[in-house]
């Protein structure tokens, strides 16, 4: 039996202004059999929020619904960790369903992909923003030479590329911007991207964690072995490829599992990939409300994600009560993992870890 496709829209919720733009029309043409539902705003579609207690239903919404909207406010926010700037989104939402994902808290539980049709405005804004920065004078942990723009903060670009050419347009934009790079983290291997000729100006950060845990918490994503197997191909196709070790989840035997993963990467990639390799390490942050929802559909995931004896709470302004590993212990976990990376995957520079 073949698995159903990750996304196969049968209903598209569309803002009229989006349908009038060339990209909007192209998305509608790509799915000619989908039923169209006119909406005033991509932010207010109650029937898409999903019933948090009914995982089967919200996963179906992820597969079958697509939203087409217009991104209203365009800004590039300073970041300084994974990138220098967070670019304005060309999509939000995701067809995957990782148990730890914070995205569902913003736009309802099922949170299918919303694709923004005003791509020309977004690429124009970005080109001007890059020009205003001028050349980058000093190397830093983000990049030696380029201003790096994260283009996938609120979605997974490799999946977005299944529904529109927005990500391709961004890759092509940055190809011609000698002082800047695009960057995105992904858990999906989309080999269509191999034909885009990015000429080193797009950094793909493949997210990795030990397969045993990924099978539990990374729902609807590409398997870890497939992500590792894609690294050399993406490097050969002209991408810079880094690793996003995130979220790092502490569980019984976690360092043994990480040693095995790092050995898999070491054995699975060639010298060209190793010569340009770097990673970021981000320990898990979880959330009490998400924990409650997950208990209803995926309690096994919560056995590794929700560990009150190891975690401490912090109230966030937007997302309620977050938990993270306790101060002190967390520093020891980070040190243990970065030491392990140095031992097992020595070609991989750690860009940052926290
Ligand atoms: S792939 Fe990323 S955006 Fe999508 S559900 Fe997983 S963590 Fe969230």
CSV table of C-alpha atoms and ligand atoms in Angstrom, one decimal:
chain,number,residue,atom,x,y,z
A,1,UNK,CA,0.0,0.0,0.0
A,2,UNK,CA,1.5,3.4,-0.9
A,3,UNK,CA,1.3,6.2,1.7
A,4,UNK,CA,-1.2,9.0,0.8
A,5,UNK,CA,0.6,12.2,-0.4
A,6,UNK,CA,1.7,14.7,2.2
A,7,UNK,CA,-0.6,17.3,0.7
A,8,UNK,CA,-3.3,17.0,-1.9
A,9,UNK,CA,-5.7,20.0,-1.7
A,10,UNK,CA,-9.3,19.4,-2.4
A,11,UNK,CA,-10.5,22.7,-1.0
A,12,UNK,CA,-8.7,26.1,-1.3
A,13,UNK,CA,-9.7,29.0,0.9
A,14,UNK,CA,-8.9,32.1,-1.0
A,15,UNK,CA,-8.7,35.8,-0.4
A,16,UNK,CA,-10.1,37.5,-3.5
A,17,UNK,CA,-7.0,39.8,-3.8
A,18,UNK,CA,-4.7,36.7,-3.8
A,19,UNK,CA,-6.7,35.1,-6.6
A,20,UNK,CA,-6.0,38.1,-8.8
A,21,UNK,CA,-2.2,38.0,-8.5
A,22,UNK,CA,-0.2,35.9,-11.0
A,23,UNK,CA,1.1,33.6,-8.2
A,24,UNK,CA,-2.4,33.1,-6.8
A,25,UNK,CA,-3.7,32.1,-10.3
A,26,UNK,CA,-0.8,29.7,-10.7
A,27,UNK,CA,-1.6,28.0,-7.4
A,28,UNK,CA,-5.2,27.7,-8.4
A,29,UNK,CA,-4.2,26.3,-11.8
A,30,UNK,CA,-2.0,23.7,-10.1
A,31,UNK,CA,-5.0,22.2,-8.3
A,32,UNK,CA,-7.8,22.7,-10.9
A,33,UNK,CA,-10.2,20.2,-9.2
A,34,UNK,CA,-10.1,21.8,-5.8
A,35,UNK,CA,-13.3,23.5,-4.5
A,36,UNK,CA,-12.8,27.2,-3.9
A,37,UNK,CA,-14.0,29.0,-0.8
A,38,UNK,CA,-13.8,32.8,-0.6
A,39,UNK,CA,-12.5,34.1,2.7
A,40,UNK,CA,-12.0,37.7,4.0
A,41,UNK,CA,-8.8,36.9,5.8
A,42,UNK,CA,-6.4,33.9,6.0
A,43,UNK,CA,-6.3,34.6,9.8
A,44,UNK,CA,-10.0,33.9,10.4
A,45,UNK,CA,-11.2,30.6,9.0
A,46,UNK,CA,-12.7,28.8,12.1
A,47,UNK,CA,-13.4,25.6,10.3
A,48,UNK,CA,-9.7,25.1,9.6
A,49,UNK,CA,-8.6,25.5,13.2
A,50,UNK,CA,-9.1,21.8,13.8
A,51,UNK,CA,-10.5,20.0,16.8
A,52,UNK,CA,-7.6,19.5,19.1
A,53,UNK,CA,-9.0,16.3,20.4
A,54,UNK,CA,-9.4,14.8,16.9
A,55,UNK,CA,-6.0,14.2,15.5
A,56,UNK,CA,-7.3,12.2,12.5
A,57,UNK,CA,-9.5,15.1,11.5
A,58,UNK,CA,-6.8,17.8,11.7
A,59,UNK,CA,-4.3,15.7,9.9
A,60,UNK,CA,-6.9,15.4,7.1
A,61,UNK,CA,-7.2,19.1,7.1
A,62,UNK,CA,-3.4,19.4,6.7
A,63,UNK,CA,-3.6,17.2,3.7
A,64,UNK,CA,-6.7,18.4,2.0
A,65,UNK,CA,-6.9,22.2,2.7
A,66,UNK,CA,-4.8,25.0,1.3
A,67,UNK,CA,-5.2,28.7,2.0
A,68,UNK,CA,-4.2,31.4,-0.4
A,69,UNK,CA,-3.7,34.8,1.0
A,70,UNK,CA,-1.8,38.1,0.8
A,71,UNK,CA,1.0,39.0,3.3
A,72,UNK,CA,0.0,42.4,4.5
A,73,UNK,CA,2.9,43.7,6.6
A,74,UNK,CA,6.4,43.2,5.2
A,75,UNK,CA,9.4,43.4,7.5
A,76,UNK,CA,12.7,41.7,8.1
A,77,UNK,CA,13.3,41.1,11.8
A,78,UNK,CA,16.8,41.0,13.3
A,79,UNK,CA,17.6,37.5,14.6
A,80,UNK,CA,21.3,36.8,15.2
A,81,UNK,CA,21.1,33.0,15.8
A,82,UNK,CA,20.1,30.9,12.8
A,83,UNK,CA,20.2,34.0,10.6
A,84,UNK,CA,20.9,37.7,10.7
A,85,UNK,CA,17.3,38.5,9.7
A,86,UNK,CA,14.0,36.7,9.6
A,87,UNK,CA,12.5,37.4,6.1
A,88,UNK,CA,8.9,38.1,5.6
A,89,UNK,CA,7.1,34.8,5.3
A,90,UNK,CA,5.9,33.6,1.9
A,91,UNK,CA,3.9,30.9,3.7
A,92,UNK,CA,2.8,29.9,7.1
A,93,UNK,CA,1.4,26.7,8.5
A,94,UNK,CA,2.7,23.2,7.8
A,95,UNK,CA,1.5,19.9,6.4
A,96,UNK,CA,3.7,18.0,8.9
A,97,UNK,CA,2.7,17.5,12.6
A,98,UNK,CA,5.7,17.3,14.9
A,99,UNK,CA,4.5,16.8,18.5
A,100,UNK,CA,6.6,19.6,19.9
A,101,UNK,CA,5.8,22.2,17.2
A,102,UNK,CA,4.8,25.6,18.5
A,103,UNK,CA,3.2,26.7,15.2
A,104,UNK,CA,-0.3,25.3,16.0
A,105,UNK,CA,-0.6,27.8,18.9
A,106,UNK,CA,-0.8,30.7,16.5
A,107,UNK,CA,-3.4,29.7,14.0
A,108,UNK,CA,-5.5,26.9,15.3
A,109,UNK,CA,-4.6,23.3,15.7
A,110,UNK,CA,-4.6,21.8,12.2
A,111,UNK,CA,-2.8,24.8,10.7
A,112,UNK,CA,-2.6,23.8,7.1
A,113,UNK,CA,-0.4,25.7,4.7
A,114,UNK,CA,-1.3,29.3,3.9
A,115,UNK,CA,0.6,30.4,0.8
A,116,UNK,CA,1.1,34.1,0.1
A,117,UNK,CA,0.5,35.2,-3.4
A,118,UNK,CA,2.2,38.6,-3.3
A,119,UNK,CA,5.6,37.1,-3.9
A,120,UNK,CA,6.8,39.9,-6.1
A,121,UNK,CA,6.2,42.4,-3.3
A,122,UNK,CA,8.1,40.2,-0.9
A,123,UNK,CA,11.1,39.6,-3.2
A,124,UNK,CA,11.2,43.3,-4.0
A,125,UNK,CA,11.2,44.2,-0.3
A,126,UNK,CA,14.0,41.7,0.3
A,127,UNK,CA,16.2,42.9,-2.5
A,128,UNK,CA,15.9,46.5,-1.2
A,129,UNK,CA,16.6,45.3,2.4
A,130,UNK,CA,19.7,43.5,1.3
A,131,UNK,CA,20.9,46.5,-0.7
A,132,UNK,CA,20.5,48.7,2.4
A,133,UNK,CA,22.8,46.5,4.5
A,134,UNK,CA,25.7,47.0,2.1
A,135,UNK,CA,28.6,44.4,2.2
A,136,UNK,CA,29.1,42.5,5.5
A,137,UNK,CA,32.4,43.6,7.0
A,138,UNK,CA,33.0,41.0,9.8
A,139,UNK,CA,32.7,37.3,9.9
A,140,UNK,CA,30.4,35.9,12.7
A,141,UNK,CA,28.9,32.6,13.7
A,142,UNK,CA,26.0,33.0,11.2
A,143,UNK,CA,28.3,33.4,8.2
A,144,UNK,CA,31.7,34.6,7.2
A,145,UNK,CA,30.7,36.9,4.4
A,146,UNK,CA,26.9,37.1,3.8
A,147,UNK,CA,23.9,38.5,5.5
A,148,UNK,CA,21.7,35.5,6.1
A,149,UNK,CA,17.9,35.7,5.8
A,150,UNK,CA,15.8,32.9,7.3
A,151,UNK,CA,13.0,32.3,4.8
A,152,UNK,CA,11.2,29.6,6.6
A,153,UNK,CA,10.4,30.7,10.1
A,154,UNK,CA,6.7,29.9,10.0
A,155,UNK,CA,6.6,26.9,7.6
A,156,UNK,CA,8.8,24.3,6.0
A,157,UNK,CA,10.0,25.6,2.7
A,158,UNK,CA,10.7,22.2,1.2
A,159,UNK,CA,7.0,21.4,1.7
A,160,UNK,CA,5.8,24.8,0.6
A,161,UNK,CA,7.6,24.1,-2.7
A,162,UNK,CA,5.0,21.3,-3.3
A,163,UNK,CA,2.3,23.9,-3.6
A,164,UNK,CA,3.8,27.0,-5.2
A,165,UNK,CA,7.0,28.5,-6.8
A,166,UNK,CA,7.5,31.0,-4.0
A,167,UNK,CA,10.5,29.2,-2.5
A,168,UNK,CA,12.0,28.8,-5.9
A,169,UNK,CA,11.6,32.5,-6.6
A,170,UNK,CA,13.5,33.2,-3.3
A,171,UNK,CA,16.3,30.8,-4.1
A,172,UNK,CA,16.6,32.5,-7.5
A,173,UNK,CA,16.5,36.0,-5.9
A,174,UNK,CA,19.4,35.2,-3.6
A,175,UNK,CA,21.4,33.6,-6.3
A,176,UNK,CA,21.9,37.1,-7.7
A,177,UNK,CA,22.5,38.8,-4.4
A,178,UNK,CA,26.3,38.5,-3.7
A,179,UNK,CA,26.1,40.0,-0.2
A,180,UNK,CA,23.3,37.8,1.1
A,181,UNK,CA,22.1,34.2,1.5
A,182,UNK,CA,18.7,32.5,2.1
A,183,UNK,CA,18.4,29.8,4.7
A,184,UNK,CA,15.8,27.5,6.0
A,185,UNK,CA,15.5,24.4,8.2
A,186,UNK,CA,13.6,21.4,6.9
A,187,UNK,CA,12.4,18.0,7.9
A,188,UNK,CA,11.2,17.1,4.4
A,189,UNK,CA,13.3,15.9,1.5
A,190,UNK,CA,12.0,17.5,-1.7
A,191,UNK,CA,14.3,16.5,-4.5
A,192,UNK,CA,12.6,19.0,-6.9
A,193,UNK,CA,14.9,21.6,-5.2
A,194,UNK,CA,17.9,19.9,-6.7
A,195,UNK,CA,17.2,21.4,-10.1
A,196,UNK,CA,17.1,25.1,-8.9
A,197,UNK,CA,20.8,25.9,-9.3
A,198,UNK,CA,21.2,28.0,-6.1
A,199,UNK,CA,24.9,28.6,-6.7
A,200,UNK,CA,25.8,28.5,-3.0
A,201,UNK,CA,23.4,31.3,-2.0
A,202,UNK,CA,20.9,29.2,-0.2
A,203,UNK,CA,21.7,27.3,3.0
A,204,UNK,CA,19.5,24.3,3.7
A,205,UNK,CA,19.5,23.2,7.4
A,206,UNK,CA,18.4,19.5,7.6
A,207,UNK,CA,16.9,18.9,11.0
A,208,UNK,CA,18.1,15.8,12.6
A,209,UNK,CA,17.5,13.9,15.8
A,210,UNK,CA,18.0,10.2,16.7
A,211,UNK,CA,15.7,8.1,14.6
A,212,UNK,CA,14.2,6.2,17.5
A,213,UNK,CA,12.9,9.5,18.9
A,214,UNK,CA,12.0,11.1,15.5
A,215,UNK,CA,9.7,8.1,14.9
A,216,UNK,CA,7.9,9.1,18.0
A,217,UNK,CA,7.7,12.9,17.7
A,218,UNK,CA,8.4,13.9,14.0
A,219,UNK,CA,5.0,13.1,12.6
A,220,UNK,CA,4.5,13.1,8.7
A,221,UNK,CA,8.2,14.1,8.1
A,222,UNK,CA,10.8,12.4,5.9
A,223,UNK,CA,12.7,9.7,7.8
A,224,UNK,CA,16.1,10.6,9.3
A,225,UNK,CA,18.0,8.2,7.0
A,226,UNK,CA,16.4,9.9,4.0
A,227,UNK,CA,17.4,13.4,5.3
A,228,UNK,CA,21.0,12.2,5.8
A,229,UNK,CA,21.0,10.6,2.4
A,230,UNK,CA,20.0,13.9,0.8
A,231,UNK,CA,22.9,15.9,2.2
A,232,UNK,CA,25.5,15.1,-0.5
A,233,UNK,CA,22.9,15.5,-3.3
A,234,UNK,CA,22.0,19.0,-2.1
A,235,UNK,CA,25.7,20.0,-1.8
A,236,UNK,CA,26.3,18.7,-5.3
A,237,UNK,CA,23.3,20.7,-6.5
A,238,UNK,CA,24.9,23.9,-5.2
A,239,UNK,CA,23.3,24.3,-1.8
A,240,UNK,CA,25.2,25.0,1.3
A,241,UNK,CA,24.0,22.3,3.7
A,242,UNK,CA,24.1,22.7,7.5
A,243,UNK,CA,22.5,20.6,10.2
A,244,UNK,CA,19.8,21.7,12.7
A,245,UNK,CA,20.0,19.5,15.8
A,246,UNK,CA,16.7,20.5,17.2
A,247,UNK,CA,14.9,20.0,19.4
A,248,UNK,CA,17.4,18.0,21.5
A,249,UNK,CA,15.3,15.8,23.8
A,250,UNK,CA,16.8,14.3,26.9
A,251,UNK,CA,15.6,10.8,27.6
A,252,UNK,CA,17.1,7.6,28.9
A,253,UNK,CA,20.1,6.7,26.7
A,254,UNK,CA,19.9,10.0,24.8
A,255,UNK,CA,23.7,10.4,24.4
A,256,UNK,CA,24.1,6.8,23.1
A,257,UNK,CA,21.3,7.6,20.5
A,258,UNK,CA,23.1,10.8,19.5
A,259,UNK,CA,26.4,9.0,19.2
A,260,UNK,CA,24.7,6.6,16.8
A,261,UNK,CA,23.1,9.5,14.8
A,262,UNK,CA,26.4,11.4,14.5
A,263,UNK,CA,28.1,8.2,13.3
A,264,UNK,CA,25.4,7.8,10.7
A,265,UNK,CA,26.1,11.3,9.4
A,266,UNK,CA,29.9,10.8,9.5
A,267,UNK,CA,29.5,7.6,7.4
A,268,UNK,CA,26.8,9.0,5.2
A,269,UNK,CA,28.3,12.1,3.8
A,270,UNK,CA,31.3,12.8,1.6
A,271,UNK,CA,34.3,15.2,1.9
A,272,UNK,CA,32.6,18.0,-0.1
A,273,UNK,CA,29.7,18.1,2.4
A,274,UNK,CA,32.1,17.9,5.4
A,275,UNK,CA,34.2,20.8,4.2
A,276,UNK,CA,31.3,23.2,4.5
A,277,UNK,CA,29.4,21.5,7.4
A,278,UNK,CA,28.1,23.4,10.5
A,279,UNK,CA,25.3,22.9,12.9
A,280,UNK,CA,23.1,24.6,15.5
A,281,UNK,CA,22.0,22.8,18.7
A,282,UNK,CA,18.8,23.8,20.3
A,283,UNK,CA,17.5,22.0,23.5
A,284,UNK,CA,13.8,21.3,23.7
A,285,UNK,CA,11.3,23.9,24.9
A,286,UNK,CA,7.9,22.5,25.5
A,287,UNK,CA,4.6,24.1,26.5
A,288,UNK,CA,2.0,23.1,29.0
A,289,UNK,CA,-1.1,23.7,26.8
A,290,UNK,CA,0.5,21.7,24.0
A,291,UNK,CA,1.3,18.9,26.5
A,292,UNK,CA,-2.4,18.8,27.4
A,293,UNK,CA,-3.4,18.6,23.8
A,294,UNK,CA,-0.8,15.9,23.0
A,295,UNK,CA,-2.0,13.7,25.9
A,296,UNK,CA,-5.2,13.4,24.0
A,297,UNK,CA,-3.7,12.0,20.7
A,298,UNK,CA,-0.1,11.1,21.3
A,299,UNK,CA,0.6,10.3,25.0
A,300,UNK,CA,3.7,8.3,24.0
A,301,UNK,CA,5.4,11.4,22.7
A,302,UNK,CA,4.7,13.2,26.0
A,303,UNK,CA,6.7,10.5,27.8
A,304,UNK,CA,9.9,12.0,26.3
A,305,UNK,CA,8.7,15.6,25.9
A,306,UNK,CA,7.2,16.2,29.3
A,307,UNK,CA,9.7,15.5,32.0
A,308,UNK,CA,8.9,17.8,35.0
A,309,UNK,CA,11.7,16.3,37.1
A,310,UNK,CA,14.2,17.6,34.5
A,311,UNK,CA,12.4,20.8,33.5
A,312,UNK,CA,11.5,24.2,34.8
A,313,UNK,CA,8.7,26.6,33.8
A,314,UNK,CA,8.9,30.0,32.4
A,315,UNK,CA,5.8,32.1,31.5
A,316,UNK,CA,6.0,33.5,27.9
A,317,UNK,CA,4.1,36.6,26.8
A,318,UNK,CA,2.4,34.8,24.0
A,319,UNK,CA,2.4,31.1,24.5
A,320,UNK,CA,1.5,30.5,28.2
A,321,UNK,CA,3.7,28.3,30.4
A,322,UNK,CA,6.8,27.0,28.6
A,323,UNK,CA,9.1,24.4,30.1
A,324,UNK,CA,12.8,23.9,29.4
A,325,UNK,CA,15.5,21.8,31.0
A,326,UNK,CA,16.6,23.2,34.4
A,327,UNK,CA,19.4,25.8,34.6
A,328,UNK,CA,22.7,24.1,35.3
A,329,UNK,CA,21.6,20.7,34.0
A,330,UNK,CA,20.8,22.2,30.6
A,331,UNK,CA,24.3,23.6,30.3
A,332,UNK,CA,25.7,20.2,31.1
A,333,UNK,CA,23.5,18.6,28.4
A,334,UNK,CA,24.7,21.2,25.9
A,335,UNK,CA,28.3,20.6,26.8
A,336,UNK,CA,27.9,16.8,26.6
A,337,UNK,CA,26.4,17.0,23.2
A,338,UNK,CA,28.8,19.5,21.7
A,339,UNK,CA,31.7,17.3,23.0
A,340,UNK,CA,30.1,14.3,21.4
A,341,UNK,CA,29.8,16.2,18.1
A,342,UNK,CA,33.6,17.1,18.3
A,343,UNK,CA,34.4,13.5,18.8
A,344,UNK,CA,32.0,11.7,16.4
A,345,UNK,CA,31.5,14.3,13.6
A,346,UNK,CA,34.7,16.5,13.9
A,347,UNK,CA,34.1,18.2,10.5
A,348,UNK,CA,31.0,19.8,11.9
A,349,UNK,CA,31.5,23.2,13.5
A,350,UNK,CA,28.9,24.1,16.1
A,351,UNK,CA,27.5,27.6,15.1
A,352,UNK,CA,25.6,27.9,18.4
A,353,UNK,CA,24.2,25.8,21.1
A,354,UNK,CA,21.7,26.6,23.8
B,1,LIG,S1,8.1,20.5,10.2
B,1,LIG,FE1,8.5,22.3,11.5
B,1,LIG,S2,6.7,23.7,11.1
B,1,LIG,FE2,6.1,21.6,10.4
B,1,LIG,S3,5.1,20.6,12.2
B,1,LIG,FE3,7.3,20.0,12.3
B,1,LIG,S4,8.3,21.6,13.6
B,1,LIG,FE4,6.2,22.4,12.9
